[in-house]
Each structure stands twice: as C-alpha cells, then as structure tokens.
CSV table of N, CA, C and O in Angstrom, one decimal:
chain,number,residue,atom,x,y,z
A,1452,MET,N,89.9,142.5,104.3
A,1452,MET,CA,88.7,141.8,104.9
A,1452,MET,C,89.0,140.3,104.9
A,1452,MET,O,88.7,139.6,105.9
A,1453,LEU,N,89.3,139.7,103.8
A,1453,LEU,CA,89.6,138.3,103.7
A,1453,LEU,C,90.7,137.8,104.6
A,1453,LEU,O,90.7,136.7,105.1
A,1454,GLY,N,91.7,138.7,104.7
A,1454,GLY,CA,92.8,138.3,105.6
A,1454,GLY,C,92.3,138.2,107.1
A,1454,GLY,O,92.8,137.3,107.8
A,1455,ALA,N,91.4,139.0,107.5
A,1455,ALA,CA,90.9,138.9,108.9
A,1455,ALA,C,90.1,137.6,109.0
A,1455,ALA,O,90.1,137.0,110.1
A,1456,LEU,N,89.4,137.2,108.0
A,1456,LEU,CA,88.6,136.0,108.1
A,1456,LEU,C,89.4,134.7,108.1
A,1456,LEU,O,89.0,133.7,108.6
A,1457,ARG,N,90.7,134.8,107.7
A,1457,ARG,CA,91.6,133.7,107.7
A,1457,ARG,C,92.4,133.6,109.0
A,1457,ARG,O,93.1,132.7,109.2
A,1458,HIS,N,92.2,134.6,109.9
A,1458,HIS,CA,92.9,134.6,111.1
A,1458,HIS,C,92.5,133.3,111.9
A,1458,HIS,O,91.4,132.9,111.9
A,1459,VAL,N,93.5,132.7,112.6
A,1459,VAL,CA,93.3,131.5,113.3
A,1459,VAL,C,92.1,131.6,114.4
A,1459,VAL,O,91.3,130.6,114.5
A,1460,SER,N,92.0,132.7,115.1
A,1460,SER,CA,91.0,132.8,116.1
A,1460,SER,C,89.6,132.8,115.5
A,1460,SER,O,88.6,132.3,116.0
A,1461,VAL,N,89.5,133.4,114.3
A,1461,VAL,CA,88.2,133.5,113.6
A,1461,VAL,C,87.8,132.1,113.1
A,1461,VAL,O,86.7,131.6,113.3
A,1462,LEU,N,88.8,131.4,112.5
A,1462,LEU,CA,88.5,130.0,112.0
A,1462,LEU,C,88.2,129.1,113.2
A,1462,LEU,O,87.3,128.3,113.1
A,1463,ALA,N,88.9,129.2,114.3
A,1463,ALA,CA,88.6,128.4,115.5
A,1463,ALA,C,87.2,128.6,116.0
A,1463,ALA,O,86.5,127.7,116.4
A,1464,THR,N,86.8,129.9,116.1
A,1464,THR,CA,85.5,130.2,116.5
A,1464,THR,C,84.4,129.6,115.6
A,1464,THR,O,83.4,129.1,116.1
A,1465,VAL,N,84.6,129.7,114.3
A,1465,VAL,CA,83.7,129.2,113.4
A,1465,VAL,C,83.6,127.7,113.5
A,1465,VAL,O,82.5,127.1,113.5
A,1466,VAL,N,84.7,127.0,113.7
A,1466,VAL,CA,84.7,125.6,113.9
A,1466,VAL,C,84.0,125.2,115.2
A,1466,VAL,O,83.2,124.2,115.2
A,1467,ILE,N,84.3,125.9,116.3
A,1467,ILE,CA,83.7,125.6,117.6
A,1467,ILE,C,82.2,125.8,117.5
A,1467,ILE,O,81.4,124.9,118.0
A,1468,VAL,N,81.7,126.9,117.0
A,1468,VAL,CA,80.3,127.2,116.9
A,1468,VAL,C,79.6,126.2,116.0
A,1468,VAL,O,78.5,125.7,116.3
A,1469,GLY,N,80.2,125.9,114.8
A,1469,GLY,CA,79.7,124.9,113.9
A,1469,GLY,C,79.5,123.6,114.5
A,1469,GLY,O,78.5,122.9,114.4
A,1470,THR,N,80.5,123.1,115.3
A,1470,THR,CA,80.5,121.8,116.0
A,1470,THR,C,79.3,121.8,117.0
A,1470,THR,O,78.6,120.9,117.1
A,1471,ALA,N,79.2,122.9,117.8
A,1471,ALA,CA,78.2,123.0,118.8
A,1471,ALA,C,76.8,123.0,118.2
A,1471,ALA,O,75.9,122.2,118.7
A,1472,LEU,N,76.6,123.7,117.1
A,1472,LEU,CA,75.3,123.7,116.5
A,1472,LEU,C,75.0,122.3,115.8
A,1472,LEU,O,73.9,121.9,115.9
A,1473,GLY,N,76.0,121.7,115.3
A,1473,GLY,CA,75.8,120.4,114.7
A,1473,GLY,C,75.4,119.4,115.7
A,1473,GLY,O,74.6,118.5,115.5
A,1474,TRP,N,76.1,119.4,116.9
A,1474,TRP,CA,75.8,118.5,118.0
A,1474,TRP,C,74.4,118.7,118.5
A,1474,TRP,O,73.7,117.7,118.8
A,1475,SER,N,74.0,119.9,118.7
A,1475,SER,CA,72.7,120.3,119.1
A,1475,SER,C,71.6,119.8,118.1
A,1475,SER,O,70.6,119.2,118.5
A,1476,LEU,N,71.9,120.0,116.9
A,1476,LEU,CA,70.9,119.5,115.8
A,1476,LEU,C,70.8,118.0,115.8
A,1476,LEU,O,69.7,117.4,115.7
A,1477,PHE,N,72.0,117.3,115.9
A,1477,PHE,CA,72.0,115.9,115.9
A,1477,PHE,C,71.1,115.3,117.1
A,1477,PHE,O,70.3,114.4,116.9
A,1478,ASN,N,71.3,115.9,118.3
A,1478,ASN,CA,70.5,115.4,119.4
A,1478,ASN,C,69.1,115.7,119.3
A,1478,ASN,O,68.2,114.9,119.7
A,1479,ARG,N,68.7,116.9,118.7
A,1479,ARG,CA,67.3,117.2,118.5
A,1479,ARG,C,66.7,116.2,117.5
A,1479,ARG,O,65.5,115.7,117.6
A,1480,LEU,N,67.4,115.8,116.5
A,1480,LEU,CA,66.9,114.8,115.5
A,1480,LEU,C,66.9,113.4,116.0
A,1480,LEU,O,66.0,112.6,115.6
A,1481,GLU,N,67.8,113.1,117.0
A,1481,GLU,CA,67.8,111.8,117.6
A,1481,GLU,C,66.8,111.6,118.7
A,1481,GLU,O,66.4,110.4,119.0
A,1482,ALA,N,66.3,112.6,119.3
A,1482,ALA,CA,65.3,112.5,120.4
A,1482,ALA,C,64.1,111.6,120.1
A,1482,ALA,O,63.8,110.7,120.9
A,1483,PRO,N,63.4,111.8,118.9
A,1483,PRO,CA,62.3,110.9,118.6
A,1483,PRO,C,62.7,109.4,118.5
A,1483,PRO,O,61.9,108.5,118.9
A,1484,ARG,N,63.9,109.2,118.0
A,1484,ARG,CA,64.3,107.8,117.9
A,1484,ARG,C,64.5,107.1,119.3
A,1484,ARG,O,64.4,105.9,119.5
A,1485,ARG,N,64.9,107.9,120.3
A,1485,ARG,CA,65.1,107.4,121.6
A,1485,ARG,C,63.8,107.2,122.4
A,1485,ARG,O,63.8,106.5,123.4
A,1486,MET,N,62.7,107.7,121.9
A,1486,MET,CA,61.4,107.5,122.5
A,1486,MET,C,60.7,106.3,121.9
A,1486,MET,O,60.8,106.1,120.7
A,1487,THR,N,60.0,105.5,122.7
A,1487,THR,CA,59.2,104.4,122.2
A,1487,THR,C,58.0,105.0,121.4
A,1487,THR,O,57.6,106.1,121.6
A,1488,PRO,N,57.5,104.2,120.5
A,1488,PRO,CA,56.3,104.6,119.7
A,1488,PRO,C,55.1,104.9,120.6
A,1488,PRO,O,54.4,105.9,120.3
A,1489,GLN,N,55.0,104.2,121.7
A,1489,GLN,CA,53.9,104.5,122.6
A,1489,GLN,C,54.0,105.8,123.3
A,1489,GLN,O,53.0,106.6,123.5
A,1490,LEU,N,55.2,106.2,123.6
A,1490,LEU,CA,55.5,107.5,124.3
A,1490,LEU,C,55.2,108.6,123.3
A,1490,LEU,O,54.6,109.6,123.6
A,1491,ARG,N,55.7,108.4,122.0
A,1491,ARG,CA,55.5,109.5,121.0
A,1491,ARG,C,54.0,109.7,120.8
A,1491,ARG,O,53.6,110.8,120.6
A,1492,ALA,N,53.3,108.6,120.7
A,1492,ALA,CA,51.8,108.7,120.5
A,1492,ALA,C,51.1,109.4,121.7
A,1492,ALA,O,50.3,110.2,121.5
A,1493,ALA,N,51.6,109.1,122.9
A,1493,ALA,CA,51.0,109.7,124.1
A,1493,ALA,C,51.3,111.2,124.1
A,1493,ALA,O,50.5,112.1,124.4
A,1494,LEU,N,52.5,111.6,123.7
A,1494,LEU,CA,52.9,113.0,123.6
A,1494,LEU,C,52.1,113.7,122.5
A,1494,LEU,O,51.8,114.9,122.7
A,1495,ALA,N,51.8,113.0,121.4
A,1495,ALA,CA,51.0,113.7,120.4
A,1495,ALA,C,49.5,113.9,120.7
A,1495,ALA,O,48.9,114.8,120.2
A,1496,THR,N,49.0,113.1,121.6
A,1496,THR,CA,47.6,113.2,122.0
A,1496,THR,C,47.3,113.8,123.3
A,1496,THR,O,46.2,114.1,123.6
A,1497,HIS,N,48.3,113.8,124.2
A,1497,HIS,CA,48.1,114.3,125.6
A,1497,HIS,C,49.1,115.4,125.9
A,1497,HIS,O,50.3,115.3,125.7
A,1498,ALA,N,48.6,116.5,126.5
A,1498,ALA,CA,49.5,117.5,127.0
A,1498,ALA,C,49.8,117.3,128.5
A,1498,ALA,O,50.6,118.1,129.1
A,1499,ALA,N,49.3,116.3,129.1
A,1499,ALA,CA,49.4,116.1,130.5
A,1499,ALA,C,50.8,115.5,130.8
A,1499,ALA,O,51.4,114.8,130.0
A,1500,PRO,N,51.3,115.7,132.0
A,1500,PRO,CA,52.6,115.0,132.4
A,1500,PRO,C,52.4,113.5,132.4
A,1500,PRO,O,51.3,112.9,132.6
A,1501,GLN,N,53.5,112.8,132.1
A,1501,GLN,CA,53.5,111.4,131.9
A,1501,GLN,C,54.5,110.8,132.9
A,1501,GLN,O,55.5,111.4,133.4
A,1502,ASP,N,54.3,109.5,133.2
A,1502,ASP,CA,55.2,108.7,134.0
A,1502,ASP,C,56.1,108.0,133.1
A,1502,ASP,O,55.6,107.2,132.2
A,1503,ILE,N,57.4,108.1,133.1
A,1503,ILE,CA,58.4,107.6,132.2
A,1503,ILE,C,59.5,106.7,132.8
A,1503,ILE,O,59.7,106.8,134.0
A,1504,VAL,N,60.1,105.9,132.0
A,1504,VAL,CA,61.3,105.2,132.3
A,1504,VAL,C,62.4,105.6,131.4
A,1504,VAL,O,62.2,105.7,130.2
A,1505,VAL,N,63.6,106.0,132.0
A,1505,VAL,CA,64.7,106.4,131.2
A,1505,VAL,C,65.8,105.4,131.3
A,1505,VAL,O,66.3,105.1,132.4
A,1506,ASP,N,66.3,104.9,130.2
A,1506,ASP,CA,67.4,104.0,130.2
A,1506,ASP,C,68.6,104.8,129.7
A,1506,ASP,O,68.5,105.5,128.7
A,1507,VAL,N,69.7,104.6,130.4
A,1507,VAL,CA,70.9,105.4,130.0
A,1507,VAL,C,72.0,104.4,129.4
A,1507,VAL,O,71.9,103.2,129.6
A,1508,ASN,N,72.9,105.0,128.7
A,1508,ASN,CA,74.0,104.2,128.1
A,1508,ASN,C,75.1,103.7,129.0
A,1508,ASN,O,75.9,102.8,128.5
A,1509,PHE,N,75.2,104.2,130.2
A,1509,PHE,CA,76.3,103.8,131.1
A,1509,PHE,C,75.8,104.0,132.5
A,1509,PHE,O,74.7,104.4,132.8
A,1510,SER,N,76.7,103.6,133.4
A,1510,SER,CA,76.3,103.7,134.8
A,1510,SER,C,75.8,105.1,135.2
A,1510,SER,O,76.4,106.1,134.9
A,1511,ILE,N,74.8,105.1,136.0
A,1511,ILE,CA,74.2,106.4,136.4
A,1511,ILE,C,75.1,107.0,137.5
A,1511,ILE,O,75.5,106.3,138.5
A,1512,GLU,N,75.4,108.3,137.4
A,1512,GLU,CA,76.2,109.0,138.4
A,1512,GLU,C,75.4,110.1,139.0
A,1512,GLU,O,74.2,110.4,138.6
A,1513,ALA,N,75.9,110.8,139.9
A,1513,ALA,CA,75.2,111.9,140.6
A,1513,ALA,C,74.7,113.0,139.7
A,1513,ALA,O,73.6,113.5,139.8
A,1514,PHE,N,75.5,113.3,138.6
A,1514,PHE,CA,75.1,114.3,137.7
A,1514,PHE,C,73.7,113.9,137.0
A,1514,PHE,O,72.8,114.7,136.9
A,1515,HIS,N,73.6,112.6,136.6
A,1515,HIS,CA,72.4,112.2,135.9
A,1515,HIS,C,71.2,112.3,136.9
A,1515,HIS,O,70.1,112.7,136.4
A,1516,ILE,N,71.4,111.9,138.1
A,1516,ILE,CA,70.3,111.9,139.1
A,1516,ILE,C,69.9,113.4,139.3
A,1516,ILE,O,68.7,113.7,139.3
A,1517,THR,N,70.8,114.3,139.5
A,1517,THR,CA,70.5,115.7,139.7
A,1517,THR,C,69.8,116.3,138.5
A,1517,THR,O,68.8,117.0,138.7
A,1518,TYR,N,70.2,115.9,137.3
A,1518,TYR,CA,69.6,116.4,136.1
A,1518,TYR,C,68.1,115.9,136.0
A,1518,TYR,O,67.2,116.7,135.8
A,1519,LEU,N,68.0,114.6,136.2
A,1519,LEU,CA,66.6,114.0,136.1
A,1519,LEU,C,65.7,114.5,137.2
A,1519,LEU,O,64.5,114.6,137.0
A,1520,GLN,N,66.2,114.8,138.4
A,1520,GLN,CA,65.4,115.4,139.4
A,1520,GLN,C,64.7,116.7,139.0
A,1520,GLN,O,63.6,117.0,139.5
A,1521,ARG,N,65.4,117.5,138.2
A,1521,ARG,CA,64.9,118.7,137.7
A,1521,ARG,C,63.7,118.5,136.7
A,1521,ARG,O,62.9,119.4,136.5
A,1522,GLU,N,63.7,117.3,136.1
A,1522,GLU,CA,62.8,117.1,135.0
A,1522,GLU,C,61.5,116.4,135.5
A,1522,GLU,O,60.5,116.5,134.8
A,1523,GLY,N,61.6,115.7,136.6
A,1523,GLY,CA,60.4,115.0,137.1
A,1523,GLY,C,60.7,114.4,138.5
A,1523,GLY,O,61.8,114.6,139.0
A,1524,HIS,N,59.8,113.7,139.1
A,1524,HIS,CA,59.9,113.1,140.4
A,1524,HIS,C,60.5,111.7,140.2
A,1524,HIS,O,59.9,110.8,139.7
A,1525,ILE,N,61.7,111.5,140.8
A,1525,ILE,CA,62.3,110.2,140.7
A,1525,ILE,C,61.6,109.2,141.7
A,1525,ILE,O,61.5,109.5,142.9
A,1526,VAL,N,61.2,108.1,141.1
A,1526,VAL,CA,60.5,107.1,141.9
A,1526,VAL,C,61.5,106.1,142.4
A,1526,VAL,O,61.5,105.7,143.6
A,1527,ARG,N,62.3,105.6,141.5
A,1527,ARG,CA,63.3,104.6,141.8
A,1527,ARG,C,64.4,104.6,140.7
A,1527,ARG,O,64.2,105.0,139.6
A,1528,VAL,N,65.6,104.0,141.1
A,1528,VAL,CA,66.7,103.8,140.2
A,1528,VAL,C,67.1,102.4,140.2
A,1528,VAL,O,67.3,101.8,141.3
A,1529,GLU,N,67.3,101.8,139.1
A,1529,GLU,CA,67.8,100.4,139.0
A,1529,GLU,C,68.9,100.4,137.9
A,1529,GLU,O,68.7,100.5,136.7
A,1530,ARG,N,70.1,100.2,138.4
A,1530,ARG,CA,71.3,100.1,137.6
A,1530,ARG,C,71.3,101.2,136.5
A,1530,ARG,O,71.7,102.3,136.8
A,1531,ARG,N,70.9,101.0,135.3
A,1531,ARG,CA,70.9,102.0,134.2
A,1531,ARG,C,69.5,102.5,133.9
A,1531,ARG,O,69.3,102.9,132.8
A,1532,ARG,N,68.6,102.4,134.8
A,1532,ARG,CA,67.2,102.7,134.5
A,1532,ARG,C,66.7,103.6,135.6
A,1532,ARG,O,66.9,103.3,136.8
A,1533,VAL,N,66.0,104.7,135.2
A,1533,VAL,CA,65.5,105.6,136.2
A,1533,VAL,C,64.0,105.8,135.9
A,1533,VAL,O,63.6,106.0,134.8
A,1534,TYR,N,63.2,105.7,137.0
A,1534,TYR,CA,61.7,105.8,136.8
A,1534,TYR,C,61.3,107.2,137.3
A,1534,TYR,O,61.7,107.6,138.4
A,1535,LEU,N,60.6,108.0,136.5
A,1535,LEU,CA,60.2,109.3,136.8
A,1535,LEU,C,58.7,109.5,136.7
A,1535,LEU,O,58.1,109.0,135.7
A,1536,ASP,N,58.1,110.2,137.6
A,1536,ASP,CA,56.7,110.4,137.5
A,1536,ASP,C,56.5,111.9,137.3
A,1536,ASP,O,57.3,112.8,137.6
A,1537,GLU,N,55.3,112.2,136.7
A,1537,GLU,CA,54.8,113.6,136.4
A,1537,GLU,C,55.8,114.4,135.6
A,1537,GLU,O,56.2,115.5,136.0
A,1538,VAL,N,56.3,113.9,134.5
A,1538,VAL,CA,57.2,114.6,133.6
A,1538,VAL,C,56.4,115.3,132.5
A,1538,VAL,O,55.7,114.7,131.8
A,1539,SER,N,56.6,116.6,132.4
A,1539,SER,CA,55.9,117.4,131.4
A,1539,SER,C,56.4,117.0,130.0
A,1539,SER,O,57.5,116.5,129.8
A,1540,PRO,N,55.5,117.1,129.0
A,1540,PRO,CA,56.0,116.8,127.6
A,1540,PRO,C,57.3,117.6,127.2
A,1540,PRO,O,58.2,117.0,126.6
A,1541,ALA,N,57.4,118.8,127.6
A,1541,ALA,CA,58.6,119.6,127.3
A,1541,ALA,C,59.8,119.0,127.9
A,1541,ALA,O,60.9,118.9,127.3
A,1542,ASN,N,59.7,118.5,129.2
A,1542,ASN,CA,60.8,117.9,129.9
A,1542,ASN,C,61.1,116.5,129.3
A,1542,ASN,O,62.3,116.1,129.3
A,1543,ILE,N,60.1,115.8,128.8
A,1543,ILE,CA,60.4,114.5,128.2
A,1543,ILE,C,61.3,114.7,127.0
A,1543,ILE,O,62.2,114.0,126.8
A,1544,TRP,N,60.9,115.7,126.2
A,1544,TRP,CA,61.8,116.0,125.0
A,1544,TRP,C,63.2,116.4,125.4
A,1544,TRP,O,64.1,116.0,124.8
A,1545,ALA,N,63.3,117.2,126.5
A,1545,ALA,CA,64.6,117.6,127.0
A,1545,ALA,C,65.4,116.4,127.4
A,1545,ALA,O,66.6,116.3,127.1
A,1546,VAL,N,64.8,115.5,128.1
A,1546,VAL,CA,65.5,114.3,128.5
A,1546,VAL,C,66.0,113.5,127.3
A,1546,VAL,O,67.1,113.0,127.2
A,1547,ALA,N,65.1,113.3,126.3
A,1547,ALA,CA,65.4,112.5,125.2
A,1547,ALA,C,66.5,113.1,124.3
A,1547,ALA,O,67.2,112.3,123.6
A,1548,ARG,N,66.8,114.4,124.4
A,1548,ARG,CA,67.8,115.0,123.6
A,1548,ARG,C,69.2,114.8,124.2
A,1548,ARG,O,70.2,115.1,123.5
A,1549,ASN,N,69.3,114.2,125.4
A,1549,ASN,CA,70.7,114.0,125.9
A,1549,ASN,C,71.3,112.8,125.3
A,1549,ASN,O,70.7,111.7,125.1
A,1550,TYR,N,72.6,112.9,124.9
A,1550,TYR,CA,73.3,111.8,124.3
A,1550,TYR,C,73.5,110.6,125.1
A,1550,TYR,O,73.6,109.5,124.6
A,1551,TRP,N,73.4,110.7,126.4
A,1551,TRP,CA,73.6,109.6,127.3
A,1551,TRP,C,72.3,108.8,127.6
A,1551,TRP,O,72.3,107.8,128.3
A,1552,VAL,N,71.2,109.3,127.0
A,1552,VAL,CA,69.9,108.6,127.1
A,1552,VAL,C,69.8,107.6,126.0
A,1552,VAL,O,69.9,107.9,124.8
A,1553,ALA,N,69.6,106.3,126.3
A,1553,ALA,CA,69.4,105.3,125.3
A,1553,ALA,C,68.0,105.1,124.9
A,1553,ALA,O,67.7,104.9,123.7
A,1554,ARG,N,67.0,105.3,125.8
A,1554,ARG,CA,65.6,105.0,125.5
A,1554,ARG,C,64.8,105.7,126.6
A,1554,ARG,O,65.1,105.8,127.8
A,1555,VAL,N,63.6,106.2,126.1
A,1555,VAL,CA,62.6,106.8,127.0
A,1555,VAL,C,61.3,106.1,126.7
A,1555,VAL,O,60.9,106.1,125.5
A,1556,ALA,N,60.6,105.6,127.7
A,1556,ALA,CA,59.4,104.9,127.5
A,1556,ALA,C,58.4,105.3,128.6
A,1556,ALA,O,58.7,105.8,129.6
A,1557,LEU,N,57.1,105.0,128.3
A,1557,LEU,CA,56.1,105.1,129.3
A,1557,LEU,C,56.3,104.1,130.4
A,1557,LEU,O,56.6,102.9,130.0
A,1558,GLN,N,56.0,104.4,131.6
A,1558,GLN,CA,56.0,103.4,132.7
A,1558,GLN,C,54.7,102.5,132.5
A,1558,GLN,O,53.7,103.0,132.1
A,1559,THR,N,54.8,101.3,132.8
A,1559,THR,CA,53.7,100.4,132.7
A,1559,THR,C,53.3,100.1,134.2
A,1559,THR,O,54.0,99.6,135.0
A,1560,HIS,N,52.1,100.7,134.5
A,1560,HIS,CA,51.6,100.5,135.9
A,1560,HIS,C,50.7,99.3,136.0
A,1560,HIS,O,49.8,99.1,135.1
A,1561,PRO,N,50.8,98.5,136.9
A,1561,PRO,CA,49.9,97.3,137.1
A,1561,PRO,C,48.5,97.8,137.2
A,1561,PRO,O,48.2,98.7,137.9
A,1562,GLN,N,47.5,97.1,136.6
A,1562,GLN,CA,46.1,97.4,136.7
A,1562,GLN,C,45.5,96.9,137.9
A,1562,GLN,O,45.7,95.8,138.4
C-alpha cells in the first residue's frame, strides 16, 4: 500500500490538488481585502444588487470584459477600471475572488 502512495502519479496528483485548493482558499480569503469598507458594509446590510467599480491589476483584455459581462451590466471601461451596474452580492464576491482584481468599490453617483 505504501509503495502505491509513493508512485509519481499519485504524488503529482496530490501536489496538483493541494495547489489548486490552496489557490482557491487564498483567493477566498483575499476577497474581503479587495473590497472597500463601504462595499463590505453595503453587502452586510443589503441583499439588493449594487453598482460597483472594478479596478484590475493590468490591462483589460477581452477575457476580462466577457467575464465581467456575466456578473453585471457593463456601463463603461476606462483603462484598468470597469463600471458595472446591478451586480448581485454573490457576483460581487465572485468578482473579488479573482487574482487579477485589485479593488472593488461602490460606484459614486452624483446627487
């Protein structure tokens, strides 16, 4: 039995699964840090969709736009910033868990 556990394919599988689980856990733990305090407070008190701003760590490409379109309605894009309307709380958390997201904040609408 111990000989089978030492087989290279078993060890490689354990390393790959462990790395994937660690990466997923890291991004889940980092998500609140990527959100502004105002956004975290809004999510704690409101279950309604929010209008958010997503800042990314590098130039936005087609993949990022396609992904963010699934999470909310894109209003506009400015260099490394995407404005999204009507994003559900679950989708806000999903966006914040991405490694390429630097910050997620509430949009400030003029009064």
